[in-house]
Every structure is written in structure tokens, then in C-alpha cells.
Tab-separated table of C-alpha atoms and ligand atoms in Angstrom:
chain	number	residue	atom	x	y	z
O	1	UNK	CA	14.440	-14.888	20.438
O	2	UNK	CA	16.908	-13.044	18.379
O	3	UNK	CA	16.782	-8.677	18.842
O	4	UNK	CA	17.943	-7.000	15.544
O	5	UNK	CA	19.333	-3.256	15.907
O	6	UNK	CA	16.553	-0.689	16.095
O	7	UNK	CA	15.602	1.081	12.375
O	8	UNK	CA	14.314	4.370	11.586
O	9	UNK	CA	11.459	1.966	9.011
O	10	UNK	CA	10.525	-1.358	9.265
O	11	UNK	CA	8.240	-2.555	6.219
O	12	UNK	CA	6.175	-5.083	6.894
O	13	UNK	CA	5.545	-6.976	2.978
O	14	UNK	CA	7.909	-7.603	0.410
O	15	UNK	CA	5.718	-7.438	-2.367
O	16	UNK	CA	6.024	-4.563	-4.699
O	17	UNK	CA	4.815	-1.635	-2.588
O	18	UNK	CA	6.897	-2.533	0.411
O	19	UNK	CA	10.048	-3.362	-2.096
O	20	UNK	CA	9.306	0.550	-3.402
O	21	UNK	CA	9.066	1.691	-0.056
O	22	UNK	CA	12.229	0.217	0.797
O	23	UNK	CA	14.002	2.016	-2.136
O	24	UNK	CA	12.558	4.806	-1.106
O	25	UNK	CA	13.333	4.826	2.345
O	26	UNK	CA	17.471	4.128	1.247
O	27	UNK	CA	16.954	7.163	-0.886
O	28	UNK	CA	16.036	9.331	2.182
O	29	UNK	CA	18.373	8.398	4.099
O	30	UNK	CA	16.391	6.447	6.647
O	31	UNK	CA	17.819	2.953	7.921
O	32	UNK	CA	15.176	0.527	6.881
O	33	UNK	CA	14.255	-3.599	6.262
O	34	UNK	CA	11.637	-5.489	4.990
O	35	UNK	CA	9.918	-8.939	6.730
O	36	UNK	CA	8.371	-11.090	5.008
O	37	UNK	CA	6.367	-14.620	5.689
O	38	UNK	CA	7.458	-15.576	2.164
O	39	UNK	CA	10.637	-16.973	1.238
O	40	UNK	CA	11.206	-15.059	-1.429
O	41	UNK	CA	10.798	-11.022	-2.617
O	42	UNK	CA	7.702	-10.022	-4.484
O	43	UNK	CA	4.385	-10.595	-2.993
O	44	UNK	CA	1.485	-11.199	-5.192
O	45	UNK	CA	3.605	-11.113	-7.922
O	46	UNK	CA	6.120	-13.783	-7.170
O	47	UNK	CA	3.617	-16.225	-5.434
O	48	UNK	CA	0.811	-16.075	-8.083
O	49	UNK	CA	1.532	-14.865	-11.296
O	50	UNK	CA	5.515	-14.914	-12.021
O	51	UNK	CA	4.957	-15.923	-15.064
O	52	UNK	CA	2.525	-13.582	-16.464
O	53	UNK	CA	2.772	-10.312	-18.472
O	54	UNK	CA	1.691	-6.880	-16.522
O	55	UNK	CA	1.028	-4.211	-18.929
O	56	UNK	CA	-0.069	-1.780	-16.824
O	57	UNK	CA	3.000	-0.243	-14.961
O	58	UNK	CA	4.182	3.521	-16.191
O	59	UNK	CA	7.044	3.315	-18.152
O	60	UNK	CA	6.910	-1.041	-19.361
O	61	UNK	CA	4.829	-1.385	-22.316
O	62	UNK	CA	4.963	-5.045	-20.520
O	63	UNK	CA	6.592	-6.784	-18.477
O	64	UNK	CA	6.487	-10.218	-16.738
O	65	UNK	CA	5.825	-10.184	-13.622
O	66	UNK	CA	9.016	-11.907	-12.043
O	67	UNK	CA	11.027	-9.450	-14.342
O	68	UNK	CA	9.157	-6.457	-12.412
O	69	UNK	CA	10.053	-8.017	-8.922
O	70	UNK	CA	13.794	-8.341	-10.455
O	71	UNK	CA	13.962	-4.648	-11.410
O	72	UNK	CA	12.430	-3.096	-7.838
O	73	UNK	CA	15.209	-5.429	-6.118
O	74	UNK	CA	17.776	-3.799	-8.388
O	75	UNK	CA	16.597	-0.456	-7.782
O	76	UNK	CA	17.137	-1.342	-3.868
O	77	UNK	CA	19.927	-2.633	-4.403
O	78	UNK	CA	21.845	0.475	-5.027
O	79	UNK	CA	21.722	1.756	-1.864
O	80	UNK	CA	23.153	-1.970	-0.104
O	81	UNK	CA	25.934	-3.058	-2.591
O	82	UNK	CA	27.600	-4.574	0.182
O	83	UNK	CA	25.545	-5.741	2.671
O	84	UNK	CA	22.369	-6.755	0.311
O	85	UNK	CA	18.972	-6.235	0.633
O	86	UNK	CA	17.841	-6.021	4.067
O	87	UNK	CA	14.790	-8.318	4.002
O	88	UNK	CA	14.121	-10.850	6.608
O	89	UNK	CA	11.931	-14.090	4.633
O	90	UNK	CA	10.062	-16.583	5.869
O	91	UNK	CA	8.952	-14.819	9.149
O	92	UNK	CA	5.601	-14.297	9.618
O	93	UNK	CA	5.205	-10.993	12.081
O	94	UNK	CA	2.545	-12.115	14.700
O	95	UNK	CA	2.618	-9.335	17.104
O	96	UNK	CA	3.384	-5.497	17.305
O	97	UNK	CA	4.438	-3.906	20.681
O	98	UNK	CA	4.937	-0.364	21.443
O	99	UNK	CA	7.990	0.599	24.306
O	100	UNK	CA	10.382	3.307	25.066
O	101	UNK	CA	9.410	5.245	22.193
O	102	UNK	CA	9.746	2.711	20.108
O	103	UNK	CA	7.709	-0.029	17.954
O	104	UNK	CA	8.680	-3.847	17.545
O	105	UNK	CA	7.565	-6.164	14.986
O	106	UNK	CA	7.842	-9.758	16.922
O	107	UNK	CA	8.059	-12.828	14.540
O	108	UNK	CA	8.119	-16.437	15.847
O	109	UNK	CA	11.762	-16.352	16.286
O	110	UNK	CA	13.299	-12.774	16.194
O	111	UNK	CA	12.220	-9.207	17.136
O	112	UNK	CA	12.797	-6.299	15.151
O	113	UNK	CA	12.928	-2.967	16.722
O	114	UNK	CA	11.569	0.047	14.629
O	115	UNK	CA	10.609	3.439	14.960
O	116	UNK	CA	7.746	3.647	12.871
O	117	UNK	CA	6.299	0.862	10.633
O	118	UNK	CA	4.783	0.663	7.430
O	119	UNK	CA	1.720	-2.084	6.618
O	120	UNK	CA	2.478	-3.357	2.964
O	121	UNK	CA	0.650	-6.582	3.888
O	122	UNK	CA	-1.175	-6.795	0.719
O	123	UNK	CA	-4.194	-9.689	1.443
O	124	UNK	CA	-1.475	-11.288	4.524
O	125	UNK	CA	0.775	-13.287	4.738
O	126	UNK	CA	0.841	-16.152	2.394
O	127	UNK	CA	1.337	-19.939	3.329
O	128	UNK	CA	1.156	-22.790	0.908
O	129	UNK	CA	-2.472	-24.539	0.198
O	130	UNK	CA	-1.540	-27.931	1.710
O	131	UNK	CA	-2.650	-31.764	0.433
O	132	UNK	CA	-6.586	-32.264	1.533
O	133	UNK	CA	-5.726	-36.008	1.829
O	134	UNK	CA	-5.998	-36.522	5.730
O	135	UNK	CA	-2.935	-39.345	5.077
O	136	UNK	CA	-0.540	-36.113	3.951
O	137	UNK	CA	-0.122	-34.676	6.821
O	138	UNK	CA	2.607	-36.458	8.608
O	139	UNK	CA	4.524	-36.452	5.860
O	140	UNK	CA	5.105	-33.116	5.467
O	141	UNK	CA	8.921	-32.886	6.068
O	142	UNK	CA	9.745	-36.207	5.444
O	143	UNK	CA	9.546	-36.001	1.771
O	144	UNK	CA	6.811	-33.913	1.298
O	145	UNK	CA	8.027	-30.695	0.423
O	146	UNK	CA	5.996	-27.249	2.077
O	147	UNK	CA	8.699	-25.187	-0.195
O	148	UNK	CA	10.816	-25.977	-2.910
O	149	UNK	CA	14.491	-26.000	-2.038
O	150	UNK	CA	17.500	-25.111	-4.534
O	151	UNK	CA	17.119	-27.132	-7.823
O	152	UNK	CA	20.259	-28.914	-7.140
O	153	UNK	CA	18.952	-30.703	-3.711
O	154	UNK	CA	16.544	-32.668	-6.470
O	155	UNK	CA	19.428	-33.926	-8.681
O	156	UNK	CA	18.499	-38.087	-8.691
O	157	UNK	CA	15.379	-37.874	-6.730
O	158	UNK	CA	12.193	-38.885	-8.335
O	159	UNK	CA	10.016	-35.898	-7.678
O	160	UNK	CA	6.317	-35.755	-7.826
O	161	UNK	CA	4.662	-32.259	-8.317
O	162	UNK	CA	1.236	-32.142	-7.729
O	163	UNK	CA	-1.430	-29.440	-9.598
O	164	UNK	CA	-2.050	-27.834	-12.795
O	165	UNK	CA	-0.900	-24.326	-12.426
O	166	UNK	CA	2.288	-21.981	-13.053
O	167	UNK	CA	4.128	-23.194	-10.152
O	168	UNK	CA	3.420	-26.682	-11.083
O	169	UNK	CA	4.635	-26.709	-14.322
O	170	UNK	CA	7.604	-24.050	-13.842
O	171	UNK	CA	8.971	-26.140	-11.453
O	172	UNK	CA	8.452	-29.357	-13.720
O	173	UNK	CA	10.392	-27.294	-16.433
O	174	UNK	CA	13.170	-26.352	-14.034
O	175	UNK	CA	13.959	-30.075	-12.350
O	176	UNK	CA	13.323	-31.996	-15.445
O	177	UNK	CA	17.301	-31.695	-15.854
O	178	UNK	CA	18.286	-32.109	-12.730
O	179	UNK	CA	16.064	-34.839	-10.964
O	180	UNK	CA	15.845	-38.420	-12.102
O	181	UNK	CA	12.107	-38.300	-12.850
O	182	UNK	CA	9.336	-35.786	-12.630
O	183	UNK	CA	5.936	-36.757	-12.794
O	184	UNK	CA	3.372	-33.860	-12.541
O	185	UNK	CA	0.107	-35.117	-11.481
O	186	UNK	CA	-3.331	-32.750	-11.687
O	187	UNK	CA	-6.680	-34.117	-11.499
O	188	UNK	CA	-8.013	-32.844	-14.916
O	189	UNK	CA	-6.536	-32.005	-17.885
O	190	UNK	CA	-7.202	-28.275	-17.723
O	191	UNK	CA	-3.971	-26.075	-16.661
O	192	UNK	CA	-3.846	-22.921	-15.436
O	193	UNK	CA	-0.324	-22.131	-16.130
O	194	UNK	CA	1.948	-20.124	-19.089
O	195	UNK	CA	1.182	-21.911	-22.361
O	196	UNK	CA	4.877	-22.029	-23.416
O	197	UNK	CA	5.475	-23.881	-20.295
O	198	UNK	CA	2.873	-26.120	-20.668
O	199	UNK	CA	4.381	-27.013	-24.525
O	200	UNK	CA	7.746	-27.555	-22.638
O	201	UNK	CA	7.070	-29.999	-20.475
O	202	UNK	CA	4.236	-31.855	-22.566
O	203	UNK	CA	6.926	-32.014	-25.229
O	204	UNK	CA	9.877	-33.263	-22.869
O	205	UNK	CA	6.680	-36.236	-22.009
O	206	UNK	CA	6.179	-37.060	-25.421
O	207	UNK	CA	9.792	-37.923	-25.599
O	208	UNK	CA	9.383	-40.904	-23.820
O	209	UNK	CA	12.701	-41.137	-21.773
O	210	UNK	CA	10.610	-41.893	-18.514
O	211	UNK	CA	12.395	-38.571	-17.007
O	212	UNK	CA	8.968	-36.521	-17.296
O	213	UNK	CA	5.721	-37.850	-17.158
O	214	UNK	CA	2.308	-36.279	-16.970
O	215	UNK	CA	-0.666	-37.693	-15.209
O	216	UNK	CA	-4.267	-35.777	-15.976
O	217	UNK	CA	-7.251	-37.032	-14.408
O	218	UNK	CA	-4.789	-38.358	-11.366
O	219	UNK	CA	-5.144	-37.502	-7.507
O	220	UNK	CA	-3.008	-38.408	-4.660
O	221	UNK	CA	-4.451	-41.272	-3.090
O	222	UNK	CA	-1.652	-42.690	-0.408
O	223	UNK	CA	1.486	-41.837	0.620
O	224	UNK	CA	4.076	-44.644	1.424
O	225	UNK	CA	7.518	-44.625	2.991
O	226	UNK	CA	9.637	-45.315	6.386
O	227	UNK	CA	11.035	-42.696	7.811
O	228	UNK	CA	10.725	-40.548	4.269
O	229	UNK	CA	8.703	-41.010	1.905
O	230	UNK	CA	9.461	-43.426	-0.952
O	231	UNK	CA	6.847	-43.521	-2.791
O	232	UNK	CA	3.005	-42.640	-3.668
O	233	UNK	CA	-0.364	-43.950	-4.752
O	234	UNK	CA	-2.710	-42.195	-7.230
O	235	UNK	CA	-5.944	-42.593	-8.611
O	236	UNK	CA	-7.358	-41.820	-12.109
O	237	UNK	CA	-10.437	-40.127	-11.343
O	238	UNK	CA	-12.611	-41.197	-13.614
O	239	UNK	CA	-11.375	-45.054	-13.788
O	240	UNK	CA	-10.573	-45.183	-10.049
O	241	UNK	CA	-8.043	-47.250	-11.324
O	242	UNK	CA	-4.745	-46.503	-8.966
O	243	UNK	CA	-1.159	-47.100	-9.598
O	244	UNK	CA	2.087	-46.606	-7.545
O	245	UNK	CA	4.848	-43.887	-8.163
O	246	UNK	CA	8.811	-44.104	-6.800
O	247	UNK	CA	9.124	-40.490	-5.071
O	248	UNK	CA	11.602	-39.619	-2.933
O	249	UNK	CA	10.283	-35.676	-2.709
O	250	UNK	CA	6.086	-34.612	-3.506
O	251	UNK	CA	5.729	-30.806	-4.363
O	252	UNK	CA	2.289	-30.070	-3.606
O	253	UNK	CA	1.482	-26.609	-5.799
O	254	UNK	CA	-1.682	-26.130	-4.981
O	255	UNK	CA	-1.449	-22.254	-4.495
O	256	UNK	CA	-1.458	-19.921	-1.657
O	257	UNK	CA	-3.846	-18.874	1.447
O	258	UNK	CA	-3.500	-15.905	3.024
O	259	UNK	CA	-3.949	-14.734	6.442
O	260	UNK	CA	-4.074	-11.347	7.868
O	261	UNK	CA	-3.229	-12.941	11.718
O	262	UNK	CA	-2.929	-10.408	14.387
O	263	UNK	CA	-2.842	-6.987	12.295
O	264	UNK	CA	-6.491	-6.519	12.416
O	265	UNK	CA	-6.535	-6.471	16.281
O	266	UNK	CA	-3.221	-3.471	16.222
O	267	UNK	CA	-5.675	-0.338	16.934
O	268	UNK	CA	-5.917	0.554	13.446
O	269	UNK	CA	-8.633	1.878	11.741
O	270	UNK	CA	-9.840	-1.318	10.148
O	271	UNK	CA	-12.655	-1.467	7.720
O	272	UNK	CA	-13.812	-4.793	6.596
O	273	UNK	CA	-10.383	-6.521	6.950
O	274	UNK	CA	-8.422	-3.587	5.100
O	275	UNK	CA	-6.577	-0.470	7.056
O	276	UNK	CA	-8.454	2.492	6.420
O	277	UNK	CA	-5.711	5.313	5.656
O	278	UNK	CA	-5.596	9.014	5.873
O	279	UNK	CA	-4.272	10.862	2.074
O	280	UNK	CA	-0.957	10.567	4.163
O	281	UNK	CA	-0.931	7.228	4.540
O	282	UNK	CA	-1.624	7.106	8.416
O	283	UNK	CA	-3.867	4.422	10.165
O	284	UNK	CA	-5.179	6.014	13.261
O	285	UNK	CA	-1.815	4.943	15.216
O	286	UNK	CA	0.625	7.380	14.981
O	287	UNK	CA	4.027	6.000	13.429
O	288	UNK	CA	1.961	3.698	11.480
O	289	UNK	CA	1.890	4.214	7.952
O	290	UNK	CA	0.055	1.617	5.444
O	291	UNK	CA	-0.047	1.092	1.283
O	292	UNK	CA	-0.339	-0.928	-1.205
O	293	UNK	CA	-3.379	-4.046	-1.216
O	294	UNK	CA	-4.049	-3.841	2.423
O	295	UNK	CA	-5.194	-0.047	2.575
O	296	UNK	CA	-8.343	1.375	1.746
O	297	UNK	CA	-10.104	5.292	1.216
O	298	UNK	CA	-12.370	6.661	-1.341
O	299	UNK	CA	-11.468	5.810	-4.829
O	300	UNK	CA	-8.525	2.995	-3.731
O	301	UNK	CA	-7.432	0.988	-6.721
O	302	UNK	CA	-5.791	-2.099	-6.116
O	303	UNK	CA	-3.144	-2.080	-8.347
O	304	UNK	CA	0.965	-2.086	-8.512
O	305	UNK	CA	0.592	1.466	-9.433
O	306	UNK	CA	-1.387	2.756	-6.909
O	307	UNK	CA	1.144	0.905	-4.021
O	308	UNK	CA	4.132	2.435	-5.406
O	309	UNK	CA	2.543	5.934	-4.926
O	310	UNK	CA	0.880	4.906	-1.742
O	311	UNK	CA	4.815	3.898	-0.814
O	312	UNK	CA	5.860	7.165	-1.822
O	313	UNK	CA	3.548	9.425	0.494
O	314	UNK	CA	4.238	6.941	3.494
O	315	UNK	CA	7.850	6.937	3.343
O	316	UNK	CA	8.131	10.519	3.250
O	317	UNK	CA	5.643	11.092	5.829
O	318	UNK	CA	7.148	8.738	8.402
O	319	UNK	CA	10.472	10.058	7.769
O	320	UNK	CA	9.500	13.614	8.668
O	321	UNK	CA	7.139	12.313	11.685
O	322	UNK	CA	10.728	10.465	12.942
O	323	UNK	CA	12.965	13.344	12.129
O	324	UNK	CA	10.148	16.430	11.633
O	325	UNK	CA	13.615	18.280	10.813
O	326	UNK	CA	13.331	16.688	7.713
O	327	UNK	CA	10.905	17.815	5.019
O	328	UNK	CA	7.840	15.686	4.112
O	329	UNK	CA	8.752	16.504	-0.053
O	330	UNK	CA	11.917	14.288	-0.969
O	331	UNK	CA	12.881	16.949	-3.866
O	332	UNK	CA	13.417	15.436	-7.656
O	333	UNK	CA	15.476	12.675	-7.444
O	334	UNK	CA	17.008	13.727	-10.488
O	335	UNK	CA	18.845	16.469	-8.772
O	336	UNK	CA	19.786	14.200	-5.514
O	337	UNK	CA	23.590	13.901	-4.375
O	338	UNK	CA	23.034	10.263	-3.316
O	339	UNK	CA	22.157	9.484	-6.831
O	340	UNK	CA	25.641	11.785	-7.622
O	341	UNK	CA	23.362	14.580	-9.316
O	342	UNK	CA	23.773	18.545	-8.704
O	343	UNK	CA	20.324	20.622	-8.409
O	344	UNK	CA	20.101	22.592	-12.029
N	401	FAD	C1	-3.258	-13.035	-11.042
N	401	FAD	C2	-3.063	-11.581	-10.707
N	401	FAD	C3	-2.768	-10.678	-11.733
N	401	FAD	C4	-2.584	-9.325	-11.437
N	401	FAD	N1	-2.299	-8.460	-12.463
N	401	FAD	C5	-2.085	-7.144	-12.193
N	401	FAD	C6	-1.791	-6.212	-13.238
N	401	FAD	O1	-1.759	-6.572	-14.420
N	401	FAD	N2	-1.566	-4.915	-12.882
N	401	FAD	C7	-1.618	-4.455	-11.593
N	401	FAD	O2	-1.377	-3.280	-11.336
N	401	FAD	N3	-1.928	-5.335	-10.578
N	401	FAD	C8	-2.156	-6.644	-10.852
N	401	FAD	N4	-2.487	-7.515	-9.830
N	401	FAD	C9	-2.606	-6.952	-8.465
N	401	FAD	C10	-1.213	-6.743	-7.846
N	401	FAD	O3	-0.480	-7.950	-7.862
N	401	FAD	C11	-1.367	-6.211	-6.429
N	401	FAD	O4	-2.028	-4.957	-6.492
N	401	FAD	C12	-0.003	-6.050	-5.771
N	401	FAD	O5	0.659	-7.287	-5.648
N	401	FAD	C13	-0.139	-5.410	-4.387
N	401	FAD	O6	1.137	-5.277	-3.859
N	401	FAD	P1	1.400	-5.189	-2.279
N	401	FAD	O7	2.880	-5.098	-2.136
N	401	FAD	O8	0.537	-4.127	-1.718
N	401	FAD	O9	0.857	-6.584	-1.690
N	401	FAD	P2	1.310	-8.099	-1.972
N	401	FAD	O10	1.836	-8.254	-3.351
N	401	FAD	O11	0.128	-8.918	-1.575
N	401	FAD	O12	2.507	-8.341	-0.958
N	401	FAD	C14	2.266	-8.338	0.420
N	401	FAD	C15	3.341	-9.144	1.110
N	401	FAD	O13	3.159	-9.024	2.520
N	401	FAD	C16	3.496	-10.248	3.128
N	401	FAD	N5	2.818	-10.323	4.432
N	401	FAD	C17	1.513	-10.085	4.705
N	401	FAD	N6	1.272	-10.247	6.017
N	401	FAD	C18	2.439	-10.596	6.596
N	401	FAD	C19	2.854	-10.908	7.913
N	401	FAD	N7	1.989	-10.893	8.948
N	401	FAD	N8	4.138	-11.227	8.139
N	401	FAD	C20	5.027	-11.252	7.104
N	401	FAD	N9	4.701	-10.975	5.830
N	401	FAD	C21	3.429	-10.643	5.576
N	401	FAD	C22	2.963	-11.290	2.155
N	401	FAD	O14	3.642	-12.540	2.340
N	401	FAD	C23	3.294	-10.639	0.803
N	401	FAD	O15	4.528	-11.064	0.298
N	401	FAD	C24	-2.691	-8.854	-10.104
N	401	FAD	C25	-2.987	-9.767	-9.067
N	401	FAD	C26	-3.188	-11.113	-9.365
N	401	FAD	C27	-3.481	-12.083	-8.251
């Protein structure tokens, strides 16, 4: 188990509340990070709907969701040019202990002293919706792919991507130059995904240089290999007619599940599987703070909006209940000297 240095916050959720939260913690002054099961920055927004417009977020008459995550990185940023953005993916915390004064967020491999915590968990941690097909299952990490790895890792593989939503066909998009086929199969011929994507990659089909192919009415039916997989069998589901497929790499995009795990059982005030939270953000623990998805009180709206005010209140909050020599209200950040401004 790996011990990181104690922090004044640590945020548990990178999604958009607990990427606000961070950017407000740096603009505090408090030492903070983020964990996250996810491999990647952004929550609901990176994992579900990257593609999509939000048009509901003060000050962006729209903006697309993956463009949102970029900004709130950039705004954290600013306050770890050197070091970058202290966020910890792929770890899934799984316990919280309480000792000498201090909290620890325990993953399955590290430990991450803090001392005081804010719940950004949104509906928990996410983990990719695996293949139903019972056959699948051992051949998840030899060849079949949990999460996608840098584009260039693909570059002469025959890849098959299986599903019908934005994930699918992003992906499709992005490794249609780099592998040496991609064949997306889904198992009707209704997508759930951008329709300018969808064009792309039905037009790059249409061209008819074998490099993309798509298969509606197709489901996996058998995977075959050695050690790897080198290939797979699918089935048109309305002929049951099957047919075989070179892949060296299957993407299954079948979405997300989420899991709340252990955070439930922490000695917060729970109320059907959300934290009930005080107007300041606290949970019934002291040193707790929550916002965003996962919280709930009179009136709670689930929205990117709400979070980032939620994030607000809590940051502030645990920073004076860690240092009560420093005020609750952060002033104007308009008039802060770590932004270089003078009060007017
Ligand atoms: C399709 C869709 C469209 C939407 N459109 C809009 C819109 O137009 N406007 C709007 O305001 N809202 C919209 N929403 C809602 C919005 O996305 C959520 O309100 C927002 O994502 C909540 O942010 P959050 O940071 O609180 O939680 P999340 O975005 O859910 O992020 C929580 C993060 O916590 C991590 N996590 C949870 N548990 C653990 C753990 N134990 N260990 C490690 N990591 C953990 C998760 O992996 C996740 O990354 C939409 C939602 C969906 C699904």
C-alpha cells in the first residue's frame, strides 16, 4: 500500500462538482486532490454524455459537455502549472478511517491521508457494463479491452467495438485512422449516439475500403483465440445466421454501472442512498462535507449548477472548520492577490 502526504481536502469525485471544489480549494489556499474510480476527469459528463450540448450552465449559452470538463480542468490548472492536477484515476476509494486527528481515504492500492473530506460521488463510482455472454469473461485482458488505451496502441489491430451509443461510435471515428479495421457491431439499427458521428462513420462504411464496417442486427456470439484473442463470432439476430471476424482487440461500450460501495455504511446521514446535508454542506460527521449528485435537502436539484454552488459552501466551510482562523466567506475573487488583483 502506497501513503501519500497528508492534505488539508481530499475530494472524493472528479466529476464537475468535485473538479470546482478543487479549484476552489487552490484558490483558498488549502492543499487539496481529487480520487477518482474513473480514468479520466469529468464524471457524468465524460462517461455519458461527452458528446452532447449542456445549455444550462451560467455564463455558456451551450456548451458540449467534454468542452465543460476541459474548461473546469483549466480553471484548476492555474493554481498547479507545474506539478498538474492533483487527481488520482482509476482508484476506487473503498474505505474511510478516522486516526490521530486525521481522516484517510483507503483505495485498493494507496492511502490518502486528509484532514477533512468532501463526498462529490455523484451516483458512485462508475465501472464499465461488461459482455452478458458467459464465454466473455476470460477474455477480458487478453484482447478484450475493459478501457480503451491511447489511440496509437490500436495502429494495425483489427478492432471490434461493440454497441450503439456515443462511446461506440466516437471511438469508431477516432481509430478508423489508426487501426487496420474497425467493425462496430450493435444488435439493432437504432443508435444512441451524436448524429454527426453517426454520418462519419456510416460514410467512412459506405466507402468500401474494408477499414470500417458496420454490423446492425449483430451480437457477439463466441470469442476465439490462444492466449489473446484473435478473433470473434457474431450472430445476425434476426437470421441467426453467424459469421467470423479477425480481432485482435473487442471494445465492449456498453455504458456504465455505478456503485456507491462502502460510503453508505461511513456514519453519514444517509437517506435513501443519497447523503443528507446540512445548508453548509455537512453530513452528520464532522470534517465531512458533501455536494453535487450524491447530496440531498429540501428543494435539491440535480444539476451541474447546483454542485458547483454546493462546492462552493463546502470548500469554504471545511477550510474554516480546519483552520477556524480562517473566515468561512472567501471575499470576491475579483479582488484576490492569488489571482494578482488589489481590493478596490
Ligand atoms: C445524459 C445526461 C445529460 C445531462 N444533462 C445535464 C444538463 O443539461 N444540465 C445539467 O445541469 N445537468 C445535466 N445532467 C446531470 C449532471 O451531469 C450531473 O448533475 C452532474 O454530473 C453531477 O456532478 P457530480 O460531480 O456531483 O457527480 P458525477 O458527475 O456523477 O461525478 C461523480 C464522480 O465520482 C466518482 N466516484 C463515485 N464514487 C467513487 C468512489 N467510491 N471512488 C472513486 N470515485 C468515485 C465517479 O467515478 C464520478 O466520476 C445530465 C446527466 C446525464 C446522465
Amino acid at each position: 500500500m502506497r501513503t501519500h502526504d497528508i492534505r488539508d481536502l481530499t475530494i472524493l469525485g472528479g466529476g464537475p462538482t468535485g473538479l470546482f471544489a478543487l479549484f476552489y480549494a487552490g484558490m483558498r489556499g488549502a492543499t487539496a486532490q481529487v480520487i477518482d474510480a474513473l480514468p479520466e476527469l469529468g464524471g457524468q459528463l465524460t462517461a455519458l454524455y461527452p458528446e452532447k450540448y449542456i445549455f444550462d450552465v451560467a455564463g455558456f449559452p451551450r456548451v458540449l459537455a467534454k468542452d465543460l470538463v476541459r474548461n473546469l480542468t483549466d480553471q484548476v490548472a492555474q493554481f498547479h502549472q507545474e506539478a498538474g492536477i492533483p487527481a488520482h484515476l482509476g482508484q476506487r476509494v473503498v474505505a474511510l478511517e478516522e486516526a490521530d486527528g486525521h481522516f484517510v481515504l483507503v483505495t485498493e492500492t494507496d492511502r490518502f491521508p486528509t484532514r477533512a473530506v468532501i463526498i462529490a460521488a455523484g451516483i458512485g463510482a462508475f465501472r464499465a457494463r461488461r459482455l452478458p455472454q458467459a464465454g466473455a469473461a476470460p477474455w477480458y485482458g487478453r484482447g478484450i479491452q475493459e478501457l480503451v488505451a491511447h489511440p496509437d496502441s490500436y495502429r494495425d489491430q483489427d478492432v471490434v467495438i461493440i454497441g450503439g451509443g456515443d462511446s461506440a461510435f466516437d471511438w469508431c471515428a477516432q481509430l478508423r485512422h489508426r487501426a487496420r479495421s474497425v467493425t462496430l457491431v450493435h444488435r439493432s439499427d437504432r443508435f444512441r449516439a451524436h448524429a454527426a458521428t453517426v454520418a462519419e462513420v456510416q460514410g467512412a462504411a459506405a466507402a468500401g475500403d474494408g477499414r470500417v464496417t458496420v454490423l446492425t442486427f449483430h451480437e457477439l456470439d463466441e470469442v476465439h483465440g490462444d492466449e489473446r484473442v484473435t478473433g470473434i463470432r457474431v450472430r445476425d439476430t434476426k437470421t441467426k445466421q453467424t459469421r467470423d471476424l479477425p480481432a485482435d482487440v473487442v471494445l465492449p461500450m456498453l455504458g456504465y454501472v455505478s456503485d456507491l460501495g462502502t460510503l453508505l455504511a461511513w456514519g453519514l446521514d444517509i437517506e435513501k442512498d443519497e447523503i443528507r446535508v446540512s445548508s453548509t454542506m455537512e453530513t452528520g460527521r464532522p470534517g465531512i462535507y458533501a455536494a453535487g449528485d450524491i447530496t440531498t435537502y429540501p428543494g435539491k436539484l440535480k444539476l451541474i449548477a447546483a454542485g458547483f454552488s454546493e462546492a462552493a459552501i463546502a470548500v469554504n466551510q471545511a477550510v474554516h472548520w480546519i483552520y477556524p482562523e480562517k473566515k468561512v466567506a472567501p471575499g470576491h475573487s475579483s479582488n484576490l492577490a492569488i489571482f494578482g488583483q488589489k481590493d478596490d
